[in-house]
PDB file of C-alpha atoms in Angstrom:
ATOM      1  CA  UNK A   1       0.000   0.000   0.000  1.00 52.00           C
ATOM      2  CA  UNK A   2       1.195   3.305  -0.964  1.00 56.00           C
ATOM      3  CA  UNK A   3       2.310   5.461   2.121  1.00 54.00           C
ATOM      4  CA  UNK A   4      -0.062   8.199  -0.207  1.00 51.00           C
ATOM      5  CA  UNK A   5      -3.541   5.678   0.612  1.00 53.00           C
ATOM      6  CA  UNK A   6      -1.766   5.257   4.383  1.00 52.00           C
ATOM      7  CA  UNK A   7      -1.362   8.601   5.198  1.00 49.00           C
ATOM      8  CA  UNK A   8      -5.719   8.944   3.618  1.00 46.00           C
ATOM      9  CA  UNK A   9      -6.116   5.814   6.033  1.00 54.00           C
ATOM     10  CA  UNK A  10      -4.845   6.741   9.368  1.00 53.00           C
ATOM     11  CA  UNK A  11      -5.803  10.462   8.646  1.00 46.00           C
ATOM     12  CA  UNK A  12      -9.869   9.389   8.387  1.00 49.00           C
ATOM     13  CA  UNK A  13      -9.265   7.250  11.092  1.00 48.00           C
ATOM     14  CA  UNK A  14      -8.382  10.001  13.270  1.00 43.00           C
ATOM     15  CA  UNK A  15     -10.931  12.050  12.203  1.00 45.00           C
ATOM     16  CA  UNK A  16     -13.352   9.271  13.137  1.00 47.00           C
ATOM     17  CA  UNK A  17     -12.489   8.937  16.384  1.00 44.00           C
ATOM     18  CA  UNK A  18     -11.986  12.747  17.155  1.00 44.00           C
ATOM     19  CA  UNK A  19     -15.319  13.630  16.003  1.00 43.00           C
ATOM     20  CA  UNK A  20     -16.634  10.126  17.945  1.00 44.00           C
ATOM     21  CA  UNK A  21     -15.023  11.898  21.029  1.00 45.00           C
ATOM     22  CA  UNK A  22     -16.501  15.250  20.985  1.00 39.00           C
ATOM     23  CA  UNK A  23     -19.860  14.003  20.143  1.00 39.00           C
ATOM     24  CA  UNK A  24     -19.509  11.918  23.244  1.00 40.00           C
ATOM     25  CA  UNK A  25     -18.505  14.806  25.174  1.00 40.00           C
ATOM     26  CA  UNK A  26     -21.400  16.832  23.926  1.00 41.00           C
ATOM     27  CA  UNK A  27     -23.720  14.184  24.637  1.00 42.00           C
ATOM     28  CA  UNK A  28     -21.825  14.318  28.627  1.00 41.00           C
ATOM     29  CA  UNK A  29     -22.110  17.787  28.805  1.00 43.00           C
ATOM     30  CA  UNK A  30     -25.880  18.333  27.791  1.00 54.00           C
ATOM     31  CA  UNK A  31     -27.067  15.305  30.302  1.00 79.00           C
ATOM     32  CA  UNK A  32     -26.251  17.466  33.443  1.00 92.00           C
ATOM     33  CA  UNK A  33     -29.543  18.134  35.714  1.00 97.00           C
ATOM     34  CA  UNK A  34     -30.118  22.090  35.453  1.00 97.00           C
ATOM     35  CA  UNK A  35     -32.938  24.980  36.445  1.00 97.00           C
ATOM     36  CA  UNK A  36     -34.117  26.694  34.496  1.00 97.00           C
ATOM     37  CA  UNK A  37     -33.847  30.274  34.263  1.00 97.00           C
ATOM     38  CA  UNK A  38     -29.947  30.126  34.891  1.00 96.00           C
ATOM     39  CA  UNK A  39     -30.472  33.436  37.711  1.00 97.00           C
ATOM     40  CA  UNK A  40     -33.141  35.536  39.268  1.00 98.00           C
ATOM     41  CA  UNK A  41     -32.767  38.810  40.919  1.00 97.00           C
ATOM     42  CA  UNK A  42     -31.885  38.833  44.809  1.00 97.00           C
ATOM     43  CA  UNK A  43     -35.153  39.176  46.918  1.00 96.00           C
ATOM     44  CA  UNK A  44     -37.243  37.980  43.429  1.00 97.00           C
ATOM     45  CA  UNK A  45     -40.982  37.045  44.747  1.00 96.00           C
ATOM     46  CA  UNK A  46     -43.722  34.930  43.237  1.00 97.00           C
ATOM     47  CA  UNK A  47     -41.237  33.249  40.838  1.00 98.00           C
ATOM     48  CA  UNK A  48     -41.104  29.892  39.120  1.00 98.00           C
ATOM     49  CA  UNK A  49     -38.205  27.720  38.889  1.00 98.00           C
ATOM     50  CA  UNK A  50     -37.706  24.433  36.970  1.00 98.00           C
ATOM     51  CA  UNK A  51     -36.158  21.306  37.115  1.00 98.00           C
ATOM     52  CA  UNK A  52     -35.127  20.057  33.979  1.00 97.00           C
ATOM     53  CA  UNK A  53     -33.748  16.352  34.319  1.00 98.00           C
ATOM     54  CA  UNK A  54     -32.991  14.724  31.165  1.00 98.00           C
ATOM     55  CA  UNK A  55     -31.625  11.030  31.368  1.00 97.00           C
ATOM     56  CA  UNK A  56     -28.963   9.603  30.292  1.00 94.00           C
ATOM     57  CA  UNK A  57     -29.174   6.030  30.280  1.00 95.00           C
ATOM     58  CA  UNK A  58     -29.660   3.469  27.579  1.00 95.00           C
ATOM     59  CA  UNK A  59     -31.133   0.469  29.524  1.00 96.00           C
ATOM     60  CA  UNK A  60     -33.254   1.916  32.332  1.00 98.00           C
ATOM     61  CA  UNK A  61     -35.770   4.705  32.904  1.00 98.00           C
ATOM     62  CA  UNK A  62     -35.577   7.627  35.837  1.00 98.00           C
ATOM     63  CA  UNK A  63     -38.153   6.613  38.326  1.00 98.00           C
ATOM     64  CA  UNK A  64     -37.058   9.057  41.550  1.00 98.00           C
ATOM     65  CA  UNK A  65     -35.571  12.738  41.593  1.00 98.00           C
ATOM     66  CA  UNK A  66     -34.999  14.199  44.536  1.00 98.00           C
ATOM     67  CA  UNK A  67     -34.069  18.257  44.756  1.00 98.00           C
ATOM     68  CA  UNK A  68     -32.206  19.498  48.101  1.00 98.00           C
ATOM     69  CA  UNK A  69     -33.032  23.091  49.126  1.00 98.00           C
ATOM     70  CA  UNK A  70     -30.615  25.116  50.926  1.00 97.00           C
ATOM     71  CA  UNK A  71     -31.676  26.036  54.616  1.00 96.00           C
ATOM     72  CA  UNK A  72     -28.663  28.829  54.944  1.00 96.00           C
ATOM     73  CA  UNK A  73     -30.552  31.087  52.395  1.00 97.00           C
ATOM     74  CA  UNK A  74     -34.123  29.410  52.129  1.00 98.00           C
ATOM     75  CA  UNK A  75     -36.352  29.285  49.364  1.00 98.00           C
ATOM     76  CA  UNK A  76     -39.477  30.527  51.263  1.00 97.00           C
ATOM     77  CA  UNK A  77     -43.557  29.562  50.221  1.00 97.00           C
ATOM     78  CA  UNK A  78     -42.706  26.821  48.098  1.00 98.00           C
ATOM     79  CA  UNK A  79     -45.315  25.290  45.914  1.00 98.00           C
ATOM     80  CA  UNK A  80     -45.012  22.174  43.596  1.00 97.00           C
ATOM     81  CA  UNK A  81     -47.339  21.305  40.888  1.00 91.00           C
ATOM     82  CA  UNK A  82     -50.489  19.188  40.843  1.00 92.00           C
ATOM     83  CA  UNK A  83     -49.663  15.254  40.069  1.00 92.00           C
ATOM     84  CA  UNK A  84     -48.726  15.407  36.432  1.00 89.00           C
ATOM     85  CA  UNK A  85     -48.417  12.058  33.950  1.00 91.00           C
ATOM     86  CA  UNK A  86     -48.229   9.541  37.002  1.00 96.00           C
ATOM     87  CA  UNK A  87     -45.668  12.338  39.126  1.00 98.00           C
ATOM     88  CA  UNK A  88     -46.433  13.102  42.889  1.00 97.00           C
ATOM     89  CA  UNK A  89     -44.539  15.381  44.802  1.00 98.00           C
ATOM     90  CA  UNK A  90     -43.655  14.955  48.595  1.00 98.00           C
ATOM     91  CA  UNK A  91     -42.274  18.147  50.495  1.00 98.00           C
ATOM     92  CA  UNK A  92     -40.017  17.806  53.568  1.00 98.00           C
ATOM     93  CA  UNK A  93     -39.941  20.813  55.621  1.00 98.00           C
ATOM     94  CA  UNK A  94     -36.879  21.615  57.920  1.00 97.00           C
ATOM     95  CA  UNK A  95     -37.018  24.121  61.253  1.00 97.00           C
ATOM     96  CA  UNK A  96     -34.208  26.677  59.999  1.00 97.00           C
ATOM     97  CA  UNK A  97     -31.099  27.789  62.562  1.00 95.00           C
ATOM     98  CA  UNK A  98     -32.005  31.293  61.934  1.00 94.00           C
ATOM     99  CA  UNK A  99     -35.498  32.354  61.330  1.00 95.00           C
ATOM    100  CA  UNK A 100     -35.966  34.503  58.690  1.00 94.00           C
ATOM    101  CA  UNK A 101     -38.204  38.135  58.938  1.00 91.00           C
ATOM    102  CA  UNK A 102     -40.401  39.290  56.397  1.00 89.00           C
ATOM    103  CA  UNK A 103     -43.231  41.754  56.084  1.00 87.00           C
ATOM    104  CA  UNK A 104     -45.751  39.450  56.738  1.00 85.00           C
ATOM    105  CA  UNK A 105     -43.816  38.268  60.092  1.00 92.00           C
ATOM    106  CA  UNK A 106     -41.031  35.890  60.559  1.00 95.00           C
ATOM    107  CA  UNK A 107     -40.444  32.686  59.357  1.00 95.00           C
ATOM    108  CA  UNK A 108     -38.901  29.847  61.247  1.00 96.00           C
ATOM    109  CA  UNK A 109     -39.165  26.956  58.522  1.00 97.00           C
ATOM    110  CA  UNK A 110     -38.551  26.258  54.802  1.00 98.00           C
ATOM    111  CA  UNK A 111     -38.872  23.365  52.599  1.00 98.00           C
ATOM    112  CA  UNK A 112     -35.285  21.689  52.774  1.00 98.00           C
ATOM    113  CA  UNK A 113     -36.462  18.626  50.210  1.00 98.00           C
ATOM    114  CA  UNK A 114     -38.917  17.891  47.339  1.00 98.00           C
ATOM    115  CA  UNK A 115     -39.066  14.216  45.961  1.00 98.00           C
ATOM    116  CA  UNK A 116     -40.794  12.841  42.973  1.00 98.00           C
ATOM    117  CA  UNK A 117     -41.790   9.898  42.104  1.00 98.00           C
ATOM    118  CA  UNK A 118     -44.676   7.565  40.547  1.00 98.00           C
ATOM    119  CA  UNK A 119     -43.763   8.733  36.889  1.00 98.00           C
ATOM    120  CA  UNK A 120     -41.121   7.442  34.836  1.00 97.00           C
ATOM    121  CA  UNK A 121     -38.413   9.101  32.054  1.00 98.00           C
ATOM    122  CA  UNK A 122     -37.556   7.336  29.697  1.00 97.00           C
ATOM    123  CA  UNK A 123     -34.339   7.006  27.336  1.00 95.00           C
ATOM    124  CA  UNK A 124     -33.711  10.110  25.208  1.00 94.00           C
ATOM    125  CA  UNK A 125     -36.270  12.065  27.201  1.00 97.00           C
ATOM    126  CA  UNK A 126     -36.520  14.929  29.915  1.00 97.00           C
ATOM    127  CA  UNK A 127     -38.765  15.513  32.491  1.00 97.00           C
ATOM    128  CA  UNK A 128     -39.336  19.383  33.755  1.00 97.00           C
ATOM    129  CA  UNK A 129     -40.316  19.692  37.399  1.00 98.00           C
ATOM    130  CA  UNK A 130     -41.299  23.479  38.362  1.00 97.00           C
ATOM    131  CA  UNK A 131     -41.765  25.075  41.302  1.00 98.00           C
ATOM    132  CA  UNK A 132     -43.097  28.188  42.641  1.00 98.00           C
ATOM    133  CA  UNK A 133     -41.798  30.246  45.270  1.00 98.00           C
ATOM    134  CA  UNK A 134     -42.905  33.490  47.310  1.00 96.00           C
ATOM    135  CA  UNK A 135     -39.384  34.834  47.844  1.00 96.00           C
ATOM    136  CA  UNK A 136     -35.522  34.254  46.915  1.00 97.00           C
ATOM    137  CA  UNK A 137     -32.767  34.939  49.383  1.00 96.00           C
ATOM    138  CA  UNK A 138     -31.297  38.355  49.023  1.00 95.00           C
ATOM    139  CA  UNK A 139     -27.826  37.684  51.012  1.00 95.00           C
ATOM    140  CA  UNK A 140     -26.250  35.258  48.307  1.00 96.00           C
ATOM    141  CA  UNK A 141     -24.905  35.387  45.426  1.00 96.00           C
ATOM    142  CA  UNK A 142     -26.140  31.766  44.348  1.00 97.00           C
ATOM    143  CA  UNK A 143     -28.506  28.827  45.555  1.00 98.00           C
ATOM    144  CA  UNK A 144     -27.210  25.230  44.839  1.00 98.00           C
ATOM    145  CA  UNK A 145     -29.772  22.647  44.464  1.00 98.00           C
ATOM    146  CA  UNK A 146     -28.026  19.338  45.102  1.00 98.00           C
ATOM    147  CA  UNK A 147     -29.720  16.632  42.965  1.00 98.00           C
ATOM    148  CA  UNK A 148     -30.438  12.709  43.331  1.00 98.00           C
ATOM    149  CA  UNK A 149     -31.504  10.858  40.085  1.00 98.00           C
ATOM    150  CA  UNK A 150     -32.602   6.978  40.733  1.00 98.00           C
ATOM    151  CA  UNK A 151     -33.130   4.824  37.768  1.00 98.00           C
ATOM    152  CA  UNK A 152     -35.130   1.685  37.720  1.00 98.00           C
ATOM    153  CA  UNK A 153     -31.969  -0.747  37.541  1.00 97.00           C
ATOM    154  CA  UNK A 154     -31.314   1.039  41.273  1.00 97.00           C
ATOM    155  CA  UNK A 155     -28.627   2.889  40.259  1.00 97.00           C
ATOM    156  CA  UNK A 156     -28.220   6.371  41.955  1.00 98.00           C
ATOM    157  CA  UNK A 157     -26.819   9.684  40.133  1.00 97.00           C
ATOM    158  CA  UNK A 158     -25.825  12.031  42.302  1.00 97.00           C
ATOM    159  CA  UNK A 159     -25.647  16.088  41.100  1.00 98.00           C
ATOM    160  CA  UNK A 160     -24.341  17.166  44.136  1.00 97.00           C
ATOM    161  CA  UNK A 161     -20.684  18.395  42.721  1.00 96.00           C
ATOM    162  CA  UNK A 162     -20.263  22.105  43.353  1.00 91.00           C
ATOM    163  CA  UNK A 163     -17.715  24.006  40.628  1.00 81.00           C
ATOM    164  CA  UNK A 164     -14.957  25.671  42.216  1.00 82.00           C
ATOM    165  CA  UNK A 165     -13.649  28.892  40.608  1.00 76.00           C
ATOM    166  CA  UNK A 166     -10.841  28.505  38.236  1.00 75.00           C
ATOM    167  CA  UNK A 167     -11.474  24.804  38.035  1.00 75.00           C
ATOM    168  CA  UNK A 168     -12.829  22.749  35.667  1.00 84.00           C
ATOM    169  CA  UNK A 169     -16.748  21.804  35.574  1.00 84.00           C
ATOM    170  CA  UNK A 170     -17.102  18.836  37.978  1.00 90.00           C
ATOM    171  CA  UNK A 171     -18.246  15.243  36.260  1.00 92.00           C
ATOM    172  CA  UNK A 172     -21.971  15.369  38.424  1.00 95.00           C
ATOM    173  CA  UNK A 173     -22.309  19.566  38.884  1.00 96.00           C
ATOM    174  CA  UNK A 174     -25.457  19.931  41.144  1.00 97.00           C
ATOM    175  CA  UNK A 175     -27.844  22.562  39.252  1.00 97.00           C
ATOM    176  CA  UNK A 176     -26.653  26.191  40.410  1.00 97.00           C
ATOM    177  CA  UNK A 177     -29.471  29.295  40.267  1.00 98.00           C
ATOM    178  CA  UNK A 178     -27.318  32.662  39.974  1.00 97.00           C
ATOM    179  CA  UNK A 179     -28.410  35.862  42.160  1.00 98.00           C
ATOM    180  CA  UNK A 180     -28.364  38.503  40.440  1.00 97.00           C
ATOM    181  CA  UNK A 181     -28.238  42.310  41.493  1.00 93.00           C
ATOM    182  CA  UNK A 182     -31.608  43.673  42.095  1.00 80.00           C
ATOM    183  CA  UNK A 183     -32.644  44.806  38.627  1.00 67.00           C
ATOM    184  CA  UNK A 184     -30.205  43.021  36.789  1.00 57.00           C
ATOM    185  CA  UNK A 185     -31.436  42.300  33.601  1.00 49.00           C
ATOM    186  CA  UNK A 186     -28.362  39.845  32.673  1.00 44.00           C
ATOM    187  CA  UNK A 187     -30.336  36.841  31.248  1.00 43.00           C
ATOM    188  CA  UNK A 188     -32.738  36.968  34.551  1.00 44.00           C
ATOM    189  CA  UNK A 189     -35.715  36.524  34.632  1.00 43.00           C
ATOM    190  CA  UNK A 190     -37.956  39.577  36.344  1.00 42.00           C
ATOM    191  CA  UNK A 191     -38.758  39.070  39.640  1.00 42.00           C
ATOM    192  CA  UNK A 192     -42.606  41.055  38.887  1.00 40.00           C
ATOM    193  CA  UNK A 193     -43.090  38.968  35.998  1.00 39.00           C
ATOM    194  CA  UNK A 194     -41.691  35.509  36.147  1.00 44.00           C
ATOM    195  CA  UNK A 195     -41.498  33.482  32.397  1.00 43.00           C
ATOM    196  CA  UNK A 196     -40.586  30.033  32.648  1.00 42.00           C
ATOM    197  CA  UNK A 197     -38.973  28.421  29.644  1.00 40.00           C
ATOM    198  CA  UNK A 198     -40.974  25.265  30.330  1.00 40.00           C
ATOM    199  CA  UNK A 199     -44.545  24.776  32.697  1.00 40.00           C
ATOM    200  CA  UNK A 200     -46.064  21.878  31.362  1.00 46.00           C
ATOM    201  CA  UNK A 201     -44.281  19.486  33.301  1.00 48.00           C
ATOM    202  CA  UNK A 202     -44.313  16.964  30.385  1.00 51.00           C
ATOM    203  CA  UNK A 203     -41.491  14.114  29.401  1.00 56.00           C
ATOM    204  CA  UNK A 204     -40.461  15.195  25.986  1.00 54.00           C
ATOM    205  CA  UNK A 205     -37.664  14.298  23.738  1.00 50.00           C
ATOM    206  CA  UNK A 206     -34.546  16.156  24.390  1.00 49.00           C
ATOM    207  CA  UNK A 207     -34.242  17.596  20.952  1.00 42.00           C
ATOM    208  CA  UNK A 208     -31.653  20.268  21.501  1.00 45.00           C
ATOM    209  CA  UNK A 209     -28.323  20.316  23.165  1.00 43.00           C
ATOM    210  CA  UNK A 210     -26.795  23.456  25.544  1.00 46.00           C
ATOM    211  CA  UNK A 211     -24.112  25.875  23.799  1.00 46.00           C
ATOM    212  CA  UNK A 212     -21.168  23.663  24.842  1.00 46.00           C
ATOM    213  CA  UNK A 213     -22.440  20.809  23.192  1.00 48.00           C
ATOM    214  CA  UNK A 214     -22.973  22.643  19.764  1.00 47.00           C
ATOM    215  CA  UNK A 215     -19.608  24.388  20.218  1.00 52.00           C
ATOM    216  CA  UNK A 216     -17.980  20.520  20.602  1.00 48.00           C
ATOM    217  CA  UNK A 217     -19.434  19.129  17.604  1.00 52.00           C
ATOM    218  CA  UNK A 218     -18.440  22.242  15.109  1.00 48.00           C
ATOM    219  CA  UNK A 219     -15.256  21.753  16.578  1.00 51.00           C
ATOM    220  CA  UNK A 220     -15.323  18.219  15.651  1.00 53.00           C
ATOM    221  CA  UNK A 221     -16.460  18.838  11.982  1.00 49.00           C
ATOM    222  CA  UNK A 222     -13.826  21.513  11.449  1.00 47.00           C
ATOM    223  CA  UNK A 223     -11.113  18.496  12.745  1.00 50.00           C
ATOM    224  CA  UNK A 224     -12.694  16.241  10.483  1.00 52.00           C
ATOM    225  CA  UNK A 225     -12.512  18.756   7.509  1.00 47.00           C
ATOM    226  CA  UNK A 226      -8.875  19.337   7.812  1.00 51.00           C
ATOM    227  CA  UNK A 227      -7.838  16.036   8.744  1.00 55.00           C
ATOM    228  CA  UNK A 228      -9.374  14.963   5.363  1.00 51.00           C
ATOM    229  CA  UNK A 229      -7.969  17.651   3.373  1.00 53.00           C
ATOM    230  CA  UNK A 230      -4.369  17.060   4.554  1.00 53.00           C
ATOM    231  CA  UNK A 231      -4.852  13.337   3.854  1.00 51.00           C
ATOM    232  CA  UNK A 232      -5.976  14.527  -0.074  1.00 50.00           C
ATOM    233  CA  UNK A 233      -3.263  16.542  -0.301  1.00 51.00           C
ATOM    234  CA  UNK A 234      -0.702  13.978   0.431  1.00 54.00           C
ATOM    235  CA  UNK A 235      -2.586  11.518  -1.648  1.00 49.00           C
ATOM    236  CA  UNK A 236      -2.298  14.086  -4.591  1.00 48.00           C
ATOM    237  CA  UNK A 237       1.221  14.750  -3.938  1.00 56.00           C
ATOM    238  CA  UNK A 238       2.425  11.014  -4.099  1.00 55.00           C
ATOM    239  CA  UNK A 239       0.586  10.446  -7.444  1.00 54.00           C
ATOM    240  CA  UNK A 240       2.746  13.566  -8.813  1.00 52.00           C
ATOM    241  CA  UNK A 241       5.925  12.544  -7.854  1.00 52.00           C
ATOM    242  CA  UNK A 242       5.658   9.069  -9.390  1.00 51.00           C
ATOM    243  CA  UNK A 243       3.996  10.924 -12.499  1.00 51.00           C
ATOM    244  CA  UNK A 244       7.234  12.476 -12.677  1.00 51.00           C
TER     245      UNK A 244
END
């Protein structure tokens, strides 16, 4: 075999396996658990947040999610939705250290945990949990929502990872909702007007993938597209120079 066709060989196998690899990663990257809108204002009221856990395995459906609230800087009157195609949710309510004061008097508990079960996501799908809440904390810059995901084979995901500046993005990253500055409009939602990007609560079929996943898989094209050119070029070049 000429070392023209080898060169065309090993350069589309390359190509194959560095576009297999960033379409994996892209597929890693756009499985995480995440709310949804990515930050609220400080102090927001009457919101909506939601849950959006897509899953991730091949074999086995997600039959439990269970969402930890933080009692440091509680998430006060929460409200989940109605059962919705065969979910239930079960609240858990925690006495918190220090009792929060509001205008309509102070409060000494907060939902700590919310649990779902009953329904079932299947492969390739999502699920969108939302719930409602009368007021954010105002004395943090984010709330961390740490996330477990139980499948019906038993195993256990657990989003609980929280990113540390400078570092890379941890393998399970537990859903993070930014605080924003009061009337910050930086991709928040407003805290008068709350506009979830999803309240149906349906499983649907997770059609789209986050920026990083799109960024990946140009990248992997563009690899693809060179690697393949370079391999022509030497192809072309070895035919000359026995042509001459």
């Amino acid at each position: 075999m000429s070392t023209a066709r080898t060169a065309l060989r090993r350069a589309g196998t390359v190509t194959a396996l560095t576009a297999a690899g960033l379409l994996a990663a892209a597929g890693i990257a756009s499985a995480h658990v995440t709310v949804h809108p990515e930050s609220y204002a400080k102090g927001a009221t009457d919101g909506v947040v939601t849950f959006r856990v897509p899953n991730e395995e091949d074999t086995a459906s997600t039959t439990k999610v269970q969402v930890f609230l933080p009692t440091d800087h509680p998430v006060l009157g929460v409200l989940v939705s109605p059962p919705q195609n065969g979910w239930t949710a079960k609240v858990t309510n925690t006495k918190l250290k220090t009792p929060v004061k509001t205008d309509d008097g102070t409060i000494t508990d907060a939902v700590s945990e919310i649990t779902w079960t009953g329904g079932k996501i299947g492969a390739g799908q999502y699920q969108d949990f939302n719930v409602a809440f009368g007021q954010l904390p105002d004395d943090t810059d984010q709330l961390t929502f740490k996330t477990l995901q139980t499948y019906s084979d038993g195993k256990t995901v657990r989003w609980i990872d929280v990113a540390q500046s400078g570092a890379d993005e941890p393998e399970n990253p537990a859903p993070v909702l930014k605080l924003t500055a009061k009337g910050a409009e930086e991709g928040s939602t407003s805290a008068s007007s709350p506009t979830p990007k999803s309240t149906d609560g349906s499983a649907s079929s997770a059609a789209s993938s986050d920026s990083t996943a799109r960024g990946l898989g140009v990248a992997g094209l563009v690899v693809g597209v060179l690697g393949l050119a370079a391999a022509a070029f030497a192809l072309v070049r070895g035919r000359s120079a026995k042509a001459s």
